mmCIF file of C-alpha atoms in Angstrom:
data_model
loop_
_atom_site.group_PDB
_atom_site.id
_atom_site.type_symbol
_atom_site.label_atom_id
_atom_site.label_comp_id
_atom_site.label_asym_id
_atom_site.label_seq_id
_atom_site.Cartn_x
_atom_site.Cartn_y
_atom_site.Cartn_z
ATOM 1 C CA MET A 18 0.000 0.000 0.000
ATOM 2 C CA ARG A 19 1.247 3.411 -0.943
ATOM 3 C CA PRO A 20 1.198 6.268 1.612
ATOM 4 C CA LEU A 21 -1.111 9.188 0.893
ATOM 5 C CA MET A 22 0.742 12.120 -0.492
ATOM 6 C CA CYS A 23 -0.339 15.548 -1.403
ATOM 7 C CA PRO A 24 -0.109 16.160 -5.087
ATOM 8 C CA LYS A 25 2.383 18.785 -6.183
ATOM 9 C CA GLY A 26 4.560 18.301 -3.113
ATOM 10 C CA GLY A 27 2.345 19.915 -0.410
ATOM 11 C CA GLN A 28 1.191 22.938 -2.381
ATOM 12 C CA ASP A 29 -2.433 22.408 -1.300
ATOM 13 C CA VAL A 30 -1.488 22.512 2.397
ATOM 14 C CA LYS A 31 0.438 25.709 1.805
ATOM 15 C CA TYR A 32 -2.591 27.365 0.168
ATOM 16 C CA LEU A 33 -4.898 26.128 2.943
ATOM 17 C CA ARG A 34 -2.553 27.543 5.582
ATOM 18 C CA ARG A 35 -2.469 30.908 3.759
ATOM 19 C CA LEU A 36 -6.271 30.951 3.496
ATOM 20 C CA ILE A 37 -6.673 30.228 7.223
ATOM 21 C CA TRP A 38 -4.071 32.890 8.097
ATOM 22 C CA TYR A 39 -5.844 35.417 5.827
ATOM 23 C CA ILE A 40 -9.228 34.720 7.467
ATOM 24 C CA CYS A 41 -7.768 34.878 11.009
ATOM 25 C CA THR A 42 -5.989 38.198 10.431
ATOM 26 C CA ARG A 43 -9.128 39.754 8.963
ATOM 27 C CA LEU A 44 -11.194 38.507 11.918
ATOM 28 C CA LEU A 45 -8.637 39.940 14.329
ATOM 29 C CA ILE A 46 -8.717 43.308 12.559
ATOM 30 C CA LEU A 47 -12.534 43.256 12.578
ATOM 31 C CA CYS A 48 -12.633 42.418 16.310
ATOM 32 C CA CYS A 49 -10.175 45.232 17.103
ATOM 33 C CA ALA A 50 -12.192 47.712 15.041
ATOM 34 C CA LEU A 51 -15.438 46.661 16.747
ATOM 35 C CA GLY A 52 -13.759 46.917 20.159
ATOM 36 C CA LEU A 53 -12.511 50.436 19.438
ATOM 37 C CA ALA A 54 -15.909 51.484 18.102
ATOM 38 C CA THR A 55 -17.585 50.142 21.260
ATOM 39 C CA MET A 56 -15.119 51.978 23.499
ATOM 40 C CA ALA A 57 -15.629 55.203 21.530
ATOM 41 C CA PHE A 58 -19.409 54.837 21.840
ATOM 42 C CA TYR A 59 -19.298 54.375 25.625
ATOM 43 C CA PHE A 60 -16.743 57.163 26.042
ATOM 44 C CA SER A 61 -19.009 59.518 24.054
ATOM 45 C CA MET A 62 -22.080 58.437 25.997
ATOM 46 C CA ASN A 63 -20.297 59.069 29.307
ATOM 47 C CA ALA A 64 -19.001 62.446 28.073
ATOM 48 C CA THR A 65 -22.500 63.555 27.118
ATOM 49 C CA ASN A 66 -24.033 62.405 30.394
ATOM 50 C CA ILE A 67 -21.282 64.040 32.433
ATOM 51 C CA TYR A 68 -21.584 67.329 30.532
ATOM 52 C CA ILE A 69 -25.342 67.434 31.107
ATOM 53 C CA ILE A 70 -25.039 66.586 34.812
ATOM 54 C CA VAL A 71 -22.331 69.210 35.371
ATOM 55 C CA LYS A 72 -24.045 71.918 33.298
ATOM 56 C CA ASP A 73 -27.536 71.439 34.732
ATOM 57 C CA GLY A 74 -26.306 70.735 38.265
ATOM 58 C CA MET A 75 -24.169 73.852 38.461
ATOM 59 C CA ALA A 76 -27.010 75.964 37.019
ATOM 60 C CA LYS A 77 -29.454 74.604 39.622
ATOM 61 C CA ARG A 78 -26.866 75.258 42.346
ATOM 62 C CA ALA A 79 -26.581 78.900 41.200
ATOM 63 C CA GLN A 80 -30.392 79.186 41.269
ATOM 64 C CA VAL A 81 -30.462 77.998 44.861
ATOM 65 C CA VAL A 82 -27.693 80.411 45.879
ATOM 66 C CA MET A 83 -29.050 83.484 44.075
ATOM 67 C CA LEU A 84 -32.786 83.004 43.954
ATOM 68 C CA GLY A 85 -33.343 80.832 47.011
ATOM 69 C CA ALA A 86 -35.045 78.308 44.780
ATOM 70 C CA GLU A 87 -36.181 75.148 46.527
ATOM 71 C CA GLU A 88 -34.474 72.842 44.082
ATOM 72 C CA ASN A 89 -33.861 69.181 44.759
ATOM 73 C CA LEU A 90 -30.203 68.828 43.862
ATOM 74 C CA THR A 91 -29.960 65.093 44.623
ATOM 75 C CA ASN A 92 -30.335 64.340 40.905
ATOM 76 C CA TYR A 93 -27.032 66.123 40.333
ATOM 77 C CA PHE A 94 -25.036 66.181 43.585
ATOM 78 C CA SER A 95 -24.403 63.574 46.244
ATOM 79 C CA THR A 96 -25.699 64.445 49.714
ATOM 80 C CA ALA A 97 -22.160 64.679 51.092
ATOM 81 C CA CYS A 98 -21.154 67.112 48.338
ATOM 82 C CA GLN A 99 -24.150 69.336 49.102
ATOM 83 C CA GLU A 100 -23.284 69.374 52.798
ATOM 84 C CA ARG A 101 -19.651 70.394 52.080
ATOM 85 C CA ASP A 102 -20.653 73.274 49.773
ATOM 86 C CA ALA A 103 -20.419 76.461 51.860
ATOM 87 C CA GLN A 104 -22.318 78.653 49.357
ATOM 88 C CA LEU A 105 -25.153 76.150 49.158
ATOM 89 C CA THR A 106 -25.399 75.783 52.937
ATOM 90 C CA GLU A 107 -25.359 79.566 53.350
ATOM 91 C CA ALA A 108 -28.118 79.961 50.753
ATOM 92 C CA ARG A 109 -30.320 77.272 52.294
ATOM 93 C CA ASN A 110 -30.002 79.016 55.656
ATOM 94 C CA GLY A 111 -31.128 82.283 54.034
ATOM 95 C CA GLN A 112 -27.729 83.928 54.522
ATOM 96 C CA SER A 113 -26.750 84.422 50.879
ATOM 97 C CA PRO A 114 -26.178 88.125 50.123
ATOM 98 C CA TYR A 115 -27.993 87.622 46.823
ATOM 99 C CA GLN A 116 -31.126 86.607 48.708
ATOM 100 C CA LEU A 117 -30.758 88.977 51.689
ATOM 101 C CA TYR A 118 -30.109 92.253 49.921
ATOM 102 C CA TYR A 119 -31.219 91.848 46.300
ATOM 103 C CA ASN A 120 -34.194 90.856 44.172
ATOM 104 C CA ILE A 121 -32.542 88.706 41.510
ATOM 105 C CA THR A 122 -34.715 88.162 38.453
ATOM 106 C CA GLY A 123 -32.312 86.180 36.279
ATOM 107 C CA PHE A 124 -28.734 85.444 35.345
ATOM 108 C CA ASP A 125 -26.618 84.189 32.463
ATOM 109 C CA HIS A 126 -24.933 80.944 33.552
ATOM 110 C CA ARG A 127 -22.088 79.500 31.474
ATOM 111 C CA ILE A 128 -20.182 76.280 31.957
ATOM 112 C CA THR A 129 -17.157 75.180 29.972
ATOM 113 C CA LEU A 130 -16.018 71.577 30.238
ATOM 114 C CA ASP A 131 -12.268 72.119 29.844
ATOM 115 C CA SER A 132 -11.289 68.461 30.065
ATOM 116 C CA PHE A 133 -12.595 65.187 31.372
ATOM 117 C CA TRP A 134 -11.597 61.547 31.533
ATOM 118 C CA CYS A 135 -13.476 58.378 32.209
ATOM 119 C CA TRP A 136 -12.688 54.874 31.060
ATOM 120 C CA PRO A 137 -15.748 53.277 29.421
ATOM 121 C CA TRP A 138 -15.826 50.521 32.038
ATOM 122 C CA ASP A 139 -15.170 52.770 35.059
ATOM 123 C CA ASP A 140 -17.759 54.255 37.433
ATOM 124 C CA THR A 141 -15.764 57.377 38.288
ATOM 125 C CA ALA A 142 -14.813 60.408 36.250
ATOM 126 C CA ARG A 143 -12.793 63.575 36.720
ATOM 127 C CA ALA A 144 -13.550 66.822 34.916
ATOM 128 C CA GLN A 145 -12.054 70.312 34.788
ATOM 129 C CA VAL A 146 -14.910 72.819 34.639
ATOM 130 C CA THR A 147 -14.973 76.600 34.332
ATOM 131 C CA GLU A 148 -18.094 78.341 35.669
ATOM 132 C CA ARG A 149 -18.981 81.912 34.762
ATOM 133 C CA ILE A 150 -22.009 84.100 35.376
ATOM 134 C CA PRO A 151 -21.240 87.251 33.391
ATOM 135 C CA ALA A 152 -24.621 88.945 33.889
ATOM 136 C CA ILE A 153 -26.959 89.027 36.886
ATOM 137 C CA ASP A 154 -30.298 90.829 36.542
ATOM 138 C CA GLY A 155 -31.601 92.309 39.755
ATOM 139 C CA LYS A 156 -31.639 95.293 42.039
ATOM 140 C CA MET A 157 -31.226 95.991 45.701
ATOM 141 C CA LYS A 158 -34.226 95.652 47.998
ATOM 142 C CA SER A 159 -35.240 99.124 49.122
ATOM 143 C CA SER A 160 -35.840 97.922 52.676
ATOM 144 C CA MET A 161 -32.282 96.543 52.935
ATOM 145 C CA LYS A 162 -30.258 99.503 51.587
ATOM 146 C CA GLU A 163 -28.861 100.587 54.947
ATOM 147 C CA GLU A 164 -28.016 97.050 56.060
ATOM 148 C CA ALA A 165 -26.417 96.270 52.698
ATOM 149 C CA ALA A 166 -24.322 99.434 52.826
ATOM 150 C CA ALA A 167 -23.182 98.532 56.349
ATOM 151 C CA ALA A 168 -22.201 95.051 55.079
ATOM 152 C CA GLY A 169 -20.233 96.625 52.206
ATOM 153 C CA TYR A 170 -22.637 95.954 49.334
ATOM 154 C CA GLU A 171 -23.480 98.470 46.622
ATOM 155 C CA ASP A 172 -26.677 99.161 44.684
ATOM 156 C CA THR A 173 -25.557 96.930 41.815
ATOM 157 C CA THR A 174 -25.668 93.195 42.268
ATOM 158 C CA PRO A 175 -22.341 91.671 43.254
ATOM 159 C CA GLN A 176 -20.447 89.751 40.619
ATOM 160 C CA TRP A 177 -20.424 85.964 40.829
ATOM 161 C CA GLN A 178 -16.911 84.670 41.395
ATOM 162 C CA SER A 179 -15.956 82.891 38.189
ATOM 163 C CA ALA A 180 -13.845 79.858 38.946
ATOM 164 C CA GLN A 181 -12.300 76.692 37.628
ATOM 165 C CA TYR A 182 -13.199 73.516 39.502
ATOM 166 C CA THR A 183 -12.053 69.927 39.518
ATOM 167 C CA VAL A 184 -15.228 67.888 39.645
ATOM 168 C CA LEU A 185 -15.263 64.244 40.672
ATOM 169 C CA LEU A 186 -18.259 62.237 39.530
ATOM 170 C CA GLY A 187 -19.459 58.761 40.342
ATOM 171 C CA ARG A 188 -21.991 56.504 38.672
ATOM 172 C CA GLU A 189 -24.524 54.720 40.854
ATOM 173 C CA ASN A 190 -27.290 52.601 39.352
ATOM 174 C CA GLY A 191 -26.435 53.943 35.909
ATOM 175 C CA GLN A 192 -26.765 57.623 36.890
ATOM 176 C CA TRP A 193 -23.893 60.076 37.307
ATOM 177 C CA HIS A 194 -23.673 62.328 40.389
ATOM 178 C CA ILE A 195 -21.191 65.003 41.365
ATOM 179 C CA LYS A 196 -19.323 63.601 44.378
ATOM 180 C CA ASN A 197 -16.896 66.435 45.022
ATOM 181 C CA MET A 198 -16.017 69.881 43.711
ATOM 182 C CA SER A 199 -12.700 71.465 44.541
ATOM 183 C CA LEU A 200 -11.741 74.994 43.576
ATOM 184 C CA ASN A 201 -8.653 75.111 41.357
ATOM 185 C CA LYS A 202 -8.497 78.852 40.876
ATOM 186 C CA ALA A 203 -10.668 81.923 40.944
ATOM 187 C CA ILE A 204 -10.927 83.713 37.632
ATOM 188 C CA THR A 205 -11.138 87.477 37.359
ATOM 189 C CA ASP A 206 -13.404 88.552 34.516
ATOM 190 C CA GLU A 207 -12.210 91.525 32.551
#
């Protein structure tokens, strides 16, 4: 009995090996491309959610401080973060100068997300945020003019201190919350 031999000295095995290698490399490239696309999708989704939470949360915080609005900030801030915020605590106790001495009717709130990073699989994120309120509409309460003057306030509404913050966020049950805000630097508007 003759042993089985590949015709043409093993050429068919060589072509089969090349075909398998071609298919495997293309599958590997496809898997890498799909993996990168998935990571980009989740990164973008997290970026959008974080931007909305920071923008809306900081705007609601400014409303509470300036207008004394009874806003529920637990959709944006953790309870511990709200308790550590001196401006927020002062405003909720009715001690904010905006509430004491002025009738604020509106303001122009601007947030710039300078940078942020969050791995798609991580439940924490860090963002650099710049907050500005360039215009505040309001006037001094006529009944508080003497008290305001004694406290060092003028007829025009005081400027909001523009600042850059480092914001730490955490995701719980699929929802992002601001866990901590630390002041990086105060910004003087010109």
